[in-house]
Amino acid sequence: MIAKRIIPCLDILAGRTVKGVNFVGLKDAGDPVVLASMYSDKGADELVFLDISATEEQRDAFEPLVYEVAKTLSIPFTVGGGIKSVEKVGRLLHQGVDKVSINSSAVMNPDLVSQISKVYGSQCLVVAIDAKFEQGDWWVYTTGGKKKTKLKLLTWAKECEERGAGEILFTSMDHDGTKAGFANTILSELSQSLSIPIIASGGAGTIQDFIDVFSKGKADAALAASVFHFEEIEIKPLKQELASAHIPVRL
Amino acid sequence: MKNEVVIVDYGVGNVQSIRFALNRLGWEGVLTSDVTTIENAKHVIFPGVGHAEVAAKQLSASGLDHVLKQLTQPVLGICLGMQLMCTSSEEGDTKGLGLFDLEIKRFESGLKVPCVGWNRLEDLKSPLFAGLEARNHVYFVHSFYAPLSAQTIAVANYGQPYSAALQNDNFFAVQFHPERSGEVGERILKNFLNL
């Protein structure tokens, strides 16, 4: 059986890690290369780097950084943020990245999903979807959760699958930051209506939340940021607890 | 000078992560389509990602398909590289190199496809896996698989058991990505380079 994956996500601004990464005993907690290898040593199954830079000048620092991380890391490495073209995907893959994650640009130009999967293969394409539950349904948001779209989560996810997405990274905006658990009901629905892997994001607070996202939410992978950055949950003990709960993991 | 290993360049996919993994082991991965360089290499890596039919076309257009079949040094196919070393693939009804007598099949419905993630290796049967224990995890990303055969040297299970790795004389192949499989993957690459 394939193991359920635990994926820490790092936010990168102008080539540095941001959003409260706070490790005791780490000299430079802002250096993404240091953090990446630390997470790998701690048993992360994969890493996601999200470029949250707002300006082109800030973004320029991203590719050289990604190259340095890819050189060091021996586990799969996904990057996202500001990817709008097939050319950009090619450049990132050439820096040693294994997968790219696209979000708003896919909504604005769904054909981008088809093009990337055609040129570089589904295996390197993650489509990230942010959604919120309103008036009886899950609605897709873009631009970091700022803009509401007319797309419903399940319909959009299905379209991405048909266009060749290799995985869906779903973030529930209702659960993100609450540390009260993942959106397991909709996750399980998503997981069962699609035949590509689902990465769950938003809401991780306790080890039990991870057990639930795999057993109840039927997710294939779980992504989290702050619980790992602040060492509220350590990856190794987390995976041991998952194994005790009969969830297949890589120990 | 660093030890060199040749990576066959036939215009598909991204080989940067393989080169990085080789560098971490103290080797230089030389990406080339030059026949003489490939023939004279001590070790040859045959990579591949993407679509089998597209890759097979590019391989035959490059003329390297004939070169690969004649090689006598250790050759390691990775992922789609492994699938192209088999007789044929259901993906686009593609003809392969026939180095392994196997037909590549699509995972049946009901399973998540692509199969993405870390899976266990079982029934290890080759010097490629020296020093490793069964049940070690490696990283897979694939939608098509090689069934079991006499040439199977490692088994993985996804819906059913299938070939995670194959060997026929000097030809080795792995369905998973040793370059992204942590220490286990590095050990496998090291074992190959020591052959």
Short mmCIF file of C-alpha atoms in Angstrom, two decimals:
data_model
loop_
_atom_site.label_atom_id
_atom_site.label_comp_id
_atom_site.label_asym_id
_atom_site.label_seq_id
_atom_site.Cartn_x
_atom_site.Cartn_y
_atom_site.Cartn_z
CA MET A 1 0.00 0.00 0.00
CA ILE A 2 1.18 3.48 -0.79
CA ALA A 3 2.07 5.50 2.32
CA LYS A 4 0.09 8.58 3.33
CA ARG A 5 2.33 11.63 2.92
CA ILE A 6 3.14 14.38 5.40
CA ILE A 7 4.09 17.60 3.63
CA PRO A 8 5.40 20.74 5.34
CA CYS A 9 4.80 23.94 3.38
CA LEU A 10 7.14 26.92 3.52
CA ASP A 11 6.16 30.43 2.47
CA ILE A 12 8.95 32.25 0.65
CA LEU A 13 9.18 36.01 0.30
CA ALA A 14 12.09 37.50 -1.63
CA GLY A 15 14.08 34.29 -1.23
CA ARG A 16 13.63 33.94 2.54
CA THR A 17 11.26 31.84 4.61
CA VAL A 18 8.56 33.84 6.29
CA LYS A 19 5.46 33.38 8.43
CA GLY A 20 6.82 32.55 11.80
CA VAL A 21 9.28 29.81 11.34
CA ASN A 22 10.64 29.38 14.80
CA PHE A 23 12.97 26.51 15.56
CA VAL A 24 14.83 26.24 18.78
CA GLY A 25 18.54 25.82 18.19
CA LEU A 26 18.47 26.73 14.53
CA LYS A 27 20.92 29.51 13.68
CA ASP A 28 19.14 30.80 10.61
CA ALA A 29 15.50 29.80 10.64
CA GLY A 30 14.88 32.02 7.63
CA ASP A 31 17.25 30.17 5.31
CA PRO A 32 15.07 27.92 3.14
CA VAL A 33 17.96 25.60 2.28
CA VAL A 34 18.66 24.94 5.97
CA LEU A 35 14.97 24.40 6.70
CA ALA A 36 14.44 22.14 3.71
CA SER A 37 17.16 19.71 4.73
CA MET A 38 16.03 19.82 8.32
CA TYR A 39 12.50 18.81 7.36
CA SER A 40 13.88 16.08 5.15
CA ASP A 41 15.97 14.72 8.08
CA LYS A 42 12.92 14.85 10.31
CA GLY A 43 10.97 12.55 8.03
CA ALA A 44 8.92 14.85 5.78
CA ASP A 45 7.77 12.91 2.72
CA GLU A 46 7.79 15.89 0.42
CA LEU A 47 8.24 19.65 0.63
CA VAL A 48 6.22 22.49 -0.83
CA PHE A 49 7.65 25.98 -1.30
CA LEU A 50 5.15 28.72 -1.97
CA ASP A 51 6.46 31.97 -3.44
CA ILE A 52 4.38 34.73 -1.87
CA SER A 53 6.44 37.56 -3.36
CA ALA A 54 4.33 40.45 -4.62
CA THR A 55 6.81 42.16 -6.94
CA GLU A 56 8.99 40.96 -9.80
CA GLU A 57 12.11 42.07 -7.89
CA GLN A 58 11.13 39.83 -4.99
CA ARG A 59 10.34 36.96 -7.35
CA ASP A 60 13.79 37.13 -8.94
CA ALA A 61 15.24 35.57 -5.79
CA PHE A 62 13.02 32.50 -6.09
CA GLU A 63 14.60 30.51 -8.92
CA PRO A 64 18.20 30.56 -7.60
CA LEU A 65 16.84 29.56 -4.21
CA VAL A 66 14.83 26.69 -5.67
CA TYR A 67 18.00 25.47 -7.41
CA GLU A 68 19.91 25.43 -4.11
CA VAL A 69 17.12 23.54 -2.35
CA ALA A 70 16.70 21.00 -5.16
CA LYS A 71 20.45 20.35 -5.07
CA THR A 72 20.40 19.54 -1.37
CA LEU A 73 17.10 17.71 -1.06
CA SER A 74 16.64 13.98 -1.68
CA ILE A 75 12.85 13.97 -1.37
CA PRO A 76 10.24 15.31 -3.84
CA PHE A 77 10.03 19.04 -4.07
CA THR A 78 7.02 21.10 -5.25
CA VAL A 79 6.94 24.84 -5.83
CA GLY A 80 4.03 27.17 -6.37
CA GLY A 81 3.19 30.86 -6.54
CA GLY A 82 3.06 33.15 -9.53
CA ILE A 83 3.34 30.42 -12.17
CA LYS A 84 1.42 31.62 -15.23
CA SER A 85 3.07 29.98 -18.22
CA VAL A 86 4.39 26.69 -19.57
CA GLU A 87 7.78 28.41 -20.02
CA LYS A 88 7.97 29.24 -16.33
CA VAL A 89 7.20 25.60 -15.50
CA GLY A 90 10.04 24.53 -17.79
CA ARG A 91 12.43 26.92 -16.07
CA LEU A 92 11.47 25.65 -12.61
CA LEU A 93 11.79 22.00 -13.63
CA HIS A 94 15.20 22.85 -15.00
CA GLN A 95 16.18 24.14 -11.55
CA GLY A 96 15.54 20.63 -10.23
CA VAL A 97 11.97 21.04 -9.03
CA ASP A 98 9.85 17.86 -9.32
CA LYS A 99 6.36 19.37 -9.41
CA VAL A 100 4.75 22.75 -9.77
CA SER A 101 1.56 23.90 -8.13
CA ILE A 102 -0.74 26.36 -9.89
CA ASN A 103 -3.85 28.01 -8.45
CA SER A 104 -5.29 31.35 -9.65
CA SER A 105 -3.59 31.09 -13.04
CA ALA A 106 -5.39 27.79 -13.67
CA VAL A 107 -8.77 29.39 -12.92
CA MET A 108 -7.99 32.36 -15.17
CA ASN A 109 -6.65 30.13 -17.93
CA PRO A 110 -7.83 26.51 -17.57
CA ASP A 111 -5.99 25.63 -20.76
CA LEU A 112 -2.74 26.11 -18.83
CA VAL A 113 -3.52 22.88 -16.96
CA SER A 114 -3.88 21.00 -20.25
CA GLN A 115 -0.75 22.58 -21.72
CA ILE A 116 1.51 21.85 -18.75
CA SER A 117 0.36 18.25 -18.48
CA LYS A 118 0.80 17.75 -22.21
CA VAL A 119 4.31 19.19 -22.34
CA TYR A 120 5.72 18.01 -19.01
CA GLY A 121 3.34 15.26 -17.90
CA SER A 122 0.65 14.99 -15.23
CA GLN A 123 3.19 13.73 -12.70
CA CYS A 124 4.65 17.23 -12.31
CA LEU A 125 1.39 19.16 -12.02
CA VAL A 126 -0.47 19.92 -8.81
CA VAL A 127 -3.54 22.14 -9.06
CA ALA A 128 -4.16 23.99 -5.80
CA ILE A 129 -7.74 24.97 -5.02
CA ASP A 130 -8.84 27.31 -2.22
CA ALA A 131 -12.52 27.07 -1.39
CA LYS A 132 -15.07 28.27 1.13
CA PHE A 133 -18.46 26.87 2.14
CA GLU A 134 -21.22 29.43 1.44
CA GLN A 135 -24.92 29.09 0.73
CA GLY A 136 -24.89 25.34 0.71
CA ASP A 137 -21.88 24.77 -1.52
CA TRP A 138 -18.09 24.99 -1.73
CA TRP A 139 -16.98 27.96 -3.85
CA VAL A 140 -13.55 28.40 -5.40
CA TYR A 141 -11.57 31.52 -4.49
CA THR A 142 -8.44 32.87 -6.18
CA THR A 143 -5.74 35.42 -5.50
CA GLY A 144 -4.85 34.10 -2.08
CA GLY A 145 -8.49 33.77 -1.06
CA LYS A 146 -9.40 37.35 -2.00
CA LYS A 147 -11.55 36.82 -5.07
CA LYS A 148 -14.65 34.67 -5.19
CA THR A 149 -15.28 32.86 -8.48
CA LYS A 150 -18.38 31.29 -9.99
CA LEU A 151 -16.76 27.87 -9.85
CA LYS A 152 -17.92 25.12 -7.53
CA LEU A 153 -15.16 23.07 -5.91
CA LEU A 154 -16.16 19.62 -7.17
CA THR A 155 -16.86 20.78 -10.73
CA TRP A 156 -13.57 22.65 -10.94
CA ALA A 157 -11.56 19.81 -9.38
CA LYS A 158 -13.10 17.37 -11.87
CA GLU A 159 -12.22 19.68 -14.77
CA CYS A 160 -8.62 19.91 -13.56
CA GLU A 161 -8.44 16.13 -13.41
CA GLU A 162 -9.80 15.83 -16.95
CA ARG A 163 -7.32 18.42 -18.18
CA GLY A 164 -4.43 16.37 -16.80
CA ALA A 165 -3.68 17.55 -13.25
CA GLY A 166 -1.70 14.88 -11.42
CA GLU A 167 -2.86 15.88 -7.93
CA ILE A 168 -5.25 18.32 -6.26
CA LEU A 169 -4.12 20.36 -3.28
CA PHE A 170 -7.33 21.46 -1.56
CA THR A 171 -7.34 24.16 1.11
CA SER A 172 -10.50 24.83 3.03
CA MET A 173 -10.49 28.55 3.78
CA ASP A 174 -12.99 27.87 6.55
CA HIS A 175 -10.54 25.60 8.33
CA ASP A 176 -7.22 27.25 7.43
CA GLY A 177 -5.55 28.76 10.49
CA THR A 178 -8.15 27.45 12.95
CA LYS A 179 -6.10 24.44 14.13
CA ALA A 180 -9.45 22.73 14.66
CA GLY A 181 -9.03 19.92 12.17
CA PHE A 182 -9.29 19.46 8.40
CA ALA A 183 -12.49 19.72 6.31
CA ASN A 184 -12.98 15.97 6.37
CA THR A 185 -16.51 15.72 4.97
CA ILE A 186 -15.82 17.58 1.74
CA LEU A 187 -12.34 16.07 1.53
CA SER A 188 -13.78 12.59 1.57
CA GLU A 189 -16.33 13.57 -1.09
CA LEU A 190 -13.57 15.09 -3.22
CA SER A 191 -11.33 12.08 -2.77
CA GLN A 192 -14.08 9.67 -3.79
CA SER A 193 -15.32 11.62 -6.78
CA LEU A 194 -11.83 12.05 -8.26
CA SER A 195 -9.36 9.39 -9.26
CA ILE A 196 -6.21 11.47 -8.73
CA PRO A 197 -4.55 11.91 -5.32
CA ILE A 198 -5.84 14.63 -2.97
CA ILE A 199 -3.54 16.65 -0.72
CA ALA A 200 -5.47 18.11 2.22
CA SER A 201 -4.57 21.50 3.62
CA GLY A 202 -5.98 23.86 6.25
CA GLY A 203 -6.83 23.16 9.86
CA ALA A 204 -4.06 20.95 11.24
CA GLY A 205 -3.75 21.45 14.98
CA THR A 206 -3.25 18.07 16.64
CA ILE A 207 -2.02 14.59 15.79
CA GLN A 208 -5.64 13.42 15.94
CA ASP A 209 -6.43 15.88 13.12
CA PHE A 210 -3.95 14.05 10.89
CA ILE A 211 -5.36 10.65 11.85
CA ASP A 212 -8.84 11.97 10.97
CA VAL A 213 -7.83 13.54 7.64
CA PHE A 214 -6.57 10.17 6.44
CA SER A 215 -9.24 7.92 7.98
CA LYS A 216 -12.32 10.18 7.65
CA GLY A 217 -11.16 12.67 5.01
CA LYS A 218 -9.67 9.91 2.79
CA ALA A 219 -6.84 12.24 1.87
CA ASP A 220 -3.72 10.85 0.22
CA ALA A 221 -1.44 13.46 1.77
CA ALA A 222 -1.69 16.19 4.38
CA LEU A 223 -0.01 19.56 4.15
CA ALA A 224 0.60 21.92 7.05
CA ALA A 225 2.76 24.90 7.91
CA SER A 226 2.65 26.46 11.36
CA VAL A 227 2.23 23.29 13.45
CA PHE A 228 5.52 22.11 11.97
CA HIS A 229 7.30 25.47 11.92
CA PHE A 230 6.60 26.07 15.61
CA GLU A 231 7.38 22.46 16.49
CA GLU A 232 3.92 22.02 17.96
CA ILE A 233 3.88 18.70 16.13
CA GLU A 234 7.09 16.84 15.31
CA ILE A 235 6.96 14.79 12.14
CA LYS A 236 8.57 11.60 13.47
CA PRO A 237 6.27 11.12 16.50
CA LEU A 238 3.33 12.14 14.28
CA LYS A 239 4.13 9.37 11.83
CA GLN A 240 4.58 6.87 14.63
CA GLU A 241 1.12 7.72 15.96
CA LEU A 242 -0.33 7.41 12.47
CA ALA A 243 1.26 3.98 12.16
CA SER A 244 -0.25 2.96 15.54
CA ALA A 245 -3.62 4.07 14.17
CA HIS A 246 -3.05 1.65 11.22
CA ILE A 247 -2.46 4.41 8.70
CA PRO A 248 0.34 3.42 6.30
CA VAL A 249 3.29 5.81 6.60
CA ARG A 250 6.98 5.84 5.73
CA LEU A 251 8.89 5.58 9.01
CA MET B 1 38.30 14.60 -11.41
CA LYS B 2 34.91 13.35 -10.45
CA ASN B 3 33.66 9.97 -11.59
CA GLU B 4 31.40 10.36 -14.56
CA VAL B 5 28.17 8.64 -15.41
CA VAL B 6 26.36 9.18 -18.67
CA ILE B 7 22.68 10.16 -18.73
CA VAL B 8 21.10 9.47 -22.11
CA ASP B 9 19.67 12.65 -23.61
CA TYR B 10 16.86 11.99 -26.06
CA GLY B 11 15.02 15.22 -25.42
CA VAL B 12 12.50 14.16 -22.82
CA GLY B 13 11.90 15.16 -19.31
CA ASN B 14 13.75 16.73 -16.57
CA VAL B 15 16.99 15.11 -15.45
CA GLN B 16 18.20 17.83 -13.10
CA SER B 17 17.18 15.96 -9.96
CA ILE B 18 19.10 12.87 -11.15
CA ARG B 19 22.19 15.02 -11.72
CA PHE B 20 21.84 16.56 -8.28
CA ALA B 21 21.53 13.13 -6.65
CA LEU B 22 24.65 11.94 -8.47
CA ASN B 23 26.51 15.06 -7.34
CA ARG B 24 25.59 14.36 -3.73
CA LEU B 25 27.23 10.95 -4.16
CA GLY B 26 30.37 12.52 -5.65
CA TRP B 27 29.59 11.68 -9.29
CA GLU B 28 29.09 13.88 -12.31
CA GLY B 29 26.05 13.15 -14.48
CA VAL B 30 26.92 13.91 -18.09
CA LEU B 31 23.83 14.47 -20.21
CA THR B 32 24.58 13.44 -23.77
CA SER B 33 23.17 12.04 -26.99
CA ASP B 34 26.62 11.37 -28.41
CA VAL B 35 26.86 7.70 -29.42
CA THR B 36 30.59 7.31 -28.73
CA THR B 37 30.31 8.89 -25.28
CA ILE B 38 27.39 6.62 -24.42
CA GLU B 39 29.15 3.50 -25.74
CA ASN B 40 32.34 4.27 -23.82
CA ALA B 41 30.66 5.15 -20.52
CA LYS B 42 31.23 2.88 -17.53
CA HIS B 43 27.64 3.36 -16.43
CA VAL B 44 24.63 4.61 -18.35
CA ILE B 45 21.42 6.04 -16.91
CA PHE B 46 18.32 6.00 -19.13
CA PRO B 47 15.80 8.48 -17.68
CA GLY B 48 12.27 9.36 -18.72
CA VAL B 49 9.19 11.21 -17.60
CA GLY B 50 6.00 12.07 -19.45
CA HIS B 51 4.16 10.13 -22.12
CA ALA B 52 5.50 6.76 -23.38
CA GLU B 53 4.46 7.27 -27.00
CA VAL B 54 6.07 10.71 -27.22
CA ALA B 55 9.24 9.49 -25.52
CA ALA B 56 9.46 6.37 -27.70
CA LYS B 57 9.14 8.49 -30.83
CA GLN B 58 11.89 10.83 -29.70
CA LEU B 59 14.08 7.88 -28.80
CA SER B 60 13.74 6.29 -32.23
CA ALA B 61 14.13 9.66 -33.96
CA SER B 62 17.43 10.10 -32.11
CA GLY B 63 18.57 6.67 -33.30
CA LEU B 64 19.64 5.92 -29.74
CA ASP B 65 17.22 2.99 -29.45
CA HIS B 66 19.64 0.79 -31.42
CA VAL B 67 22.63 2.06 -29.46
CA LEU B 68 20.99 1.29 -26.11
CA LYS B 69 20.18 -2.30 -27.04
CA GLN B 70 23.84 -3.02 -27.85
CA LEU B 71 25.29 -1.69 -24.60
CA THR B 72 27.25 -4.14 -22.43
CA GLN B 73 28.05 -1.96 -19.41
CA PRO B 74 25.56 -1.52 -16.52
CA VAL B 75 22.51 0.46 -17.70
CA LEU B 76 19.84 1.81 -15.32
CA GLY B 77 16.42 2.80 -16.63
CA ILE B 78 14.38 5.06 -14.37
CA CYS B 79 10.57 5.40 -14.37
CA LEU B 80 9.43 5.86 -17.99
CA GLY B 81 12.97 4.77 -18.95
CA MET B 82 12.16 1.38 -17.44
CA GLN B 83 8.85 1.18 -19.28
CA LEU B 84 10.52 1.94 -22.61
CA MET B 85 12.98 -0.91 -21.98
CA CYS B 86 10.04 -3.38 -22.02
CA THR B 87 8.45 -4.92 -25.12
CA SER B 88 5.47 -2.60 -25.35
CA SER B 89 3.21 -0.24 -23.42
CA GLU B 90 -0.54 0.23 -23.33
CA GLU B 91 0.17 3.96 -23.15
CA GLY B 92 -0.40 5.06 -26.74
CA ASP B 93 0.13 1.46 -27.90
CA THR B 94 3.89 2.00 -27.84
CA LYS B 95 6.67 -0.37 -28.93
CA GLY B 96 9.63 -0.52 -26.54
CA LEU B 97 13.24 -1.70 -26.71
CA GLY B 98 12.36 -5.26 -25.73
CA LEU B 99 15.18 -5.56 -23.20
CA PHE B 100 12.62 -6.95 -20.77
CA ASP B 101 10.00 -9.34 -22.01
CA LEU B 102 7.03 -7.48 -20.53
CA GLU B 103 4.01 -5.49 -21.58
CA ILE B 104 3.40 -2.30 -19.63
CA LYS B 105 -0.20 -2.01 -18.43
CA ARG B 106 -2.39 0.74 -17.02
CA PHE B 107 -3.45 0.51 -13.37
CA GLU B 108 -7.05 -0.63 -13.27
CA SER B 109 -9.91 1.65 -12.33
CA GLY B 110 -10.78 2.06 -8.68
CA LEU B 111 -7.21 3.02 -7.83
CA LYS B 112 -5.92 6.58 -7.62
CA VAL B 113 -3.94 7.17 -10.80
CA PRO B 114 -1.23 8.42 -11.05
CA CYS B 115 0.05 6.33 -8.17
CA VAL B 116 1.96 9.01 -6.26
CA GLY B 117 3.99 8.52 -3.13
CA TRP B 118 6.24 6.30 -1.06
CA ASN B 119 5.75 2.57 -1.30
CA ARG B 120 7.55 -0.45 0.11
CA LEU B 121 9.95 -2.63 -1.82
CA GLU B 122 9.61 -6.37 -1.28
CA ASP B 123 11.42 -9.50 -2.52
CA LEU B 124 14.73 -7.78 -3.25
CA LYS B 125 16.82 -9.95 -5.53
CA SER B 126 19.74 -8.05 -6.99
CA PRO B 127 23.10 -6.47 -6.11
CA LEU B 128 21.26 -3.21 -6.87
CA PHE B 129 19.64 -3.56 -3.44
CA ALA B 130 22.74 -4.60 -1.48
CA GLY B 131 22.55 -3.40 2.11
CA LEU B 132 18.83 -2.66 1.93
CA GLU B 133 16.07 -4.45 3.74
CA ALA B 134 12.74 -5.41 2.27
CA ARG B 135 9.98 -2.96 3.28
CA ASN B 136 12.18 0.09 2.68
CA HIS B 137 10.14 2.91 1.14
CA VAL B 138 10.93 4.57 -2.20
CA TYR B 139 9.12 7.31 -4.14
CA PHE B 140 6.90 6.42 -7.11
CA VAL B 141 4.92 8.52 -9.61
CA HIS B 142 3.34 6.51 -12.41
CA SER B 143 0.09 5.52 -14.10
CA PHE B 144 1.36 2.43 -15.92
CA TYR B 145 3.17 -0.58 -14.47
CA ALA B 146 5.22 -3.63 -15.38
CA PRO B 147 3.64 -6.92 -14.25
CA LEU B 148 5.69 -9.50 -12.39
CA SER B 149 8.09 -11.70 -14.36
CA ALA B 150 11.21 -13.83 -14.01
CA GLN B 151 13.18 -10.60 -14.48
CA THR B 152 11.55 -8.90 -11.47
CA ILE B 153 14.14 -8.01 -8.82
CA ALA B 154 11.87 -5.97 -6.51
CA VAL B 155 8.12 -6.01 -5.97
CA ALA B 156 5.77 -3.19 -4.98
CA ASN B 157 2.09 -3.46 -4.23
CA TYR B 158 -0.61 -1.14 -5.55
CA GLY B 159 -3.91 -2.90 -6.02
CA GLN B 160 -1.76 -5.92 -6.88
CA PRO B 161 1.92 -6.86 -6.80
CA TYR B 162 3.97 -5.55 -9.75
CA SER B 163 7.60 -5.04 -10.77
CA ALA B 164 9.26 -2.17 -8.90
CA ALA B 165 12.55 -3.13 -10.52
CA LEU B 166 13.81 -5.39 -13.30
CA GLN B 167 17.14 -6.89 -14.34
CA ASN B 168 18.28 -8.70 -17.44
CA ASP B 169 22.08 -9.19 -17.44
CA ASN B 170 23.62 -5.71 -17.52
CA PHE B 171 20.25 -3.98 -17.92
CA PHE B 172 18.67 -2.72 -14.71
CA ALA B 173 15.51 -0.68 -14.35
CA VAL B 174 13.50 0.86 -11.54
CA GLN B 175 9.94 2.16 -11.68
CA PHE B 176 10.50 4.48 -8.71
CA HIS B 177 12.71 7.58 -8.47
CA PRO B 178 15.94 6.73 -6.60
CA GLU B 179 16.99 10.38 -6.99
CA ARG B 180 14.04 11.45 -4.84
CA SER B 181 13.90 8.49 -2.46
CA GLY B 182 16.02 9.76 0.43
CA GLU B 183 18.82 7.60 1.80
CA VAL B 184 17.33 4.40 0.40
CA GLY B 185 17.40 5.85 -3.11
CA GLU B 186 20.95 7.10 -2.70
CA ARG B 187 22.04 3.64 -1.60
CA ILE B 188 20.48 2.13 -4.73
CA LEU B 189 22.23 4.66 -6.99
CA LYS B 190 25.50 4.00 -5.18
CA ASN B 191 25.06 0.24 -5.62
CA PHE B 192 24.48 0.76 -9.34
CA LEU B 193 27.56 2.95 -9.69
CA ASN B 194 29.64 0.30 -7.91
CA LEU B 195 28.60 -2.42 -10.36
#
